PDB file of C-alpha atoms in Angstrom:
ATOM      1  CA  MET A   1       9.575   2.727   5.798  1.00  0.00           C
ATOM      2  CA  GLN A   2       6.670   4.297   3.146  1.00  0.00           C
ATOM      3  CA  LEU A   3       4.972   2.139   1.894  1.00  0.00           C
ATOM      4  CA  ILE A   4       4.977   4.265  -1.566  1.00  0.00           C
ATOM      5  CA  ASP A   5       9.018   3.253  -1.176  1.00  0.00           C
ATOM      6  CA  PHE A   6       8.133  -0.233  -0.092  1.00  0.00           C
ATOM      7  CA  ILE A   7       5.653   0.006  -3.610  1.00  0.00           C
ATOM      8  CA  ASN A   8       8.316   1.304  -5.276  1.00  0.00           C
ATOM      9  CA  SER A   9      11.209  -1.307  -4.426  1.00  0.00           C
ATOM     10  CA  LEU A  10       9.092  -4.081  -6.222  1.00  0.00           C
ATOM     11  CA  SER A  11       8.965  -5.071 -10.323  1.00  0.00           C
ATOM     12  CA  GLU A  12       5.662  -5.476 -11.525  1.00  0.00           C
ATOM     13  CA  PRO A  13       5.477  -9.560 -10.750  1.00  0.00           C
ATOM     14  CA  GLU A  14       6.831  -8.566  -7.591  1.00  0.00           C
ATOM     15  CA  GLN A  15       4.151  -5.452  -6.916  1.00  0.00           C
ATOM     16  CA  ASP A  16       1.303  -8.188  -8.600  1.00  0.00           C
ATOM     17  CA  ALA A  17       2.732 -11.017  -5.249  1.00  0.00           C
ATOM     18  CA  TYR A  18       2.947  -8.437  -3.322  1.00  0.00           C
ATOM     19  CA  ALA A  19      -1.196  -7.307  -3.742  1.00  0.00           C
ATOM     20  CA  THR A  20      -3.030 -10.784  -3.362  1.00  0.00           C
ATOM     21  CA  ARG A  21      -0.480 -11.351   0.291  1.00  0.00           C
ATOM     22  CA  ALA A  22      -2.390  -8.163   1.326  1.00  0.00           C
ATOM     23  CA  GLY A  23      -5.557  -8.988   0.406  1.00  0.00           C
ATOM     24  CA  THR A  24      -6.118  -7.436  -3.235  1.00  0.00           C
ATOM     25  CA  THR A  25      -4.954  -7.117  -6.943  1.00  0.00           C
ATOM     26  CA  GLY A  26      -2.057  -5.552  -9.094  1.00  0.00           C
ATOM     27  CA  LYS A  27      -4.302  -3.490 -10.852  1.00  0.00           C
ATOM     28  CA  TYR A  28      -6.285  -2.186  -7.694  1.00  0.00           C
ATOM     29  CA  LEU A  29      -1.826  -1.699  -6.010  1.00  0.00           C
ATOM     30  CA  SER A  30      -1.585   0.363  -9.124  1.00  0.00           C
ATOM     31  CA  ALA A  31      -4.468   2.516  -9.327  1.00  0.00           C
ATOM     32  CA  HIS A  32      -6.156   3.599  -5.863  1.00  0.00           C
ATOM     33  CA  ILE A  33      -3.924   1.660  -2.998  1.00  0.00           C
ATOM     34  CA  LYS A  34       0.684   3.520  -4.084  1.00  0.00           C
ATOM     35  CA  TYR A  35      -1.418   7.698  -4.801  1.00  0.00           C
ATOM     36  CA  ALA A  36      -3.609   6.989  -1.951  1.00  0.00           C
ATOM     37  CA  ARG A  37      -6.707   8.160  -4.487  1.00  0.00           C
ATOM     38  CA  LYS A  38      -9.119   5.817  -1.425  1.00  0.00           C
ATOM     39  CA  VAL A  39      -8.722   4.821   1.637  1.00  0.00           C
ATOM     40  CA  ALA A  40      -7.874   1.221   2.052  1.00  0.00           C
ATOM     41  CA  ARG A  41     -10.823  -0.550   4.458  1.00  0.00           C
ATOM     42  CA  PRO A  42      -9.833  -1.997   7.674  1.00  0.00           C
ATOM     43  CA  ASP A  43      -8.187  -5.192   6.428  1.00  0.00           C
ATOM     44  CA  LEU A  44      -5.996  -3.739   3.523  1.00  0.00           C
ATOM     45  CA  ILE A  45      -4.352  -2.186   5.713  1.00  0.00           C
ATOM     46  CA  THR A  46      -3.345  -4.666   8.557  1.00  0.00           C
ATOM     47  CA  GLY A  47      -2.660  -7.240   4.843  1.00  0.00           C
ATOM     48  CA  LEU A  48      -0.173  -4.565   3.379  1.00  0.00           C
ATOM     49  CA  ALA A  49       1.775  -3.519   6.491  1.00  0.00           C
ATOM     50  CA  GLU A  50       1.973  -7.986   6.998  1.00  0.00           C
ATOM     51  CA  ALA A  51       2.672  -9.068   3.475  1.00  0.00           C
ATOM     52  CA  SER A  52       6.381  -6.412   3.368  1.00  0.00           C
ATOM     53  CA  ASN A  53       7.464  -8.732   5.468  1.00  0.00           C
ATOM     54  CA  ASP A  54       8.692  -6.200   8.644  1.00  0.00           C
ATOM     55  CA  GLN A  55       9.123  -3.244   6.090  1.00  0.00           C
ATOM     56  CA  VAL A  56       5.823  -0.906   6.892  1.00  0.00           C
ATOM     57  CA  SER A  57       4.087  -0.835   9.492  1.00  0.00           C
ATOM     58  CA  VAL A  58       0.856  -1.030   9.897  1.00  0.00           C
ATOM     59  CA  GLN A  59       1.147   3.425  11.124  1.00  0.00           C
ATOM     60  CA  GLU A  60       2.997   4.318   7.914  1.00  0.00           C
ATOM     61  CA  VAL A  61       0.195   2.466   5.411  1.00  0.00           C
ATOM     62  CA  VAL A  62      -2.332   4.561   7.864  1.00  0.00           C
ATOM     63  CA  ASP A  63      -0.070   7.716   6.981  1.00  0.00           C
ATOM     64  CA  HIS A  64       0.535   7.014   3.789  1.00  0.00           C
ATOM     65  CA  PHE A  65      -3.900   7.218   3.234  1.00  0.00           C
ATOM     66  CA  TYR A  66      -4.006   9.957   5.874  1.00  0.00           C
ATOM     67  CA  LYS A  67      -1.194  12.006   5.047  1.00  0.00           C
ATOM     68  CA  ASN A  68      -2.154  12.783   1.473  1.00  0.00           C
ATOM     69  CA  LYS A  69      -5.824  13.692   2.744  1.00  0.00           C
ATOM     70  CA  ILE A  70      -4.769  16.598   4.861  1.00  0.00           C
ATOM     71  CA  SER A  71      -2.495  17.945   2.477  1.00  0.00           C
ATOM     72  CA  ALA A  72      -4.759  18.195   0.082  1.00  0.00           C
TER      73      ALA A  72
END
């Protein structure tokens, strides 16, 4: 599953909980991660994948950030 689809499938409280499990905040998730405005640091990339409970792989998280940068 793509990271953006996973995030969009969550309610706002679920997004906040997911962000916390991943090692960030709900505000940072919605402002920077969701639309790949900033490339996440390596430990956060891993955290985003792990916190998704196998819904999103590390490679899918990496693709989320770098596919947007290449196509921009």
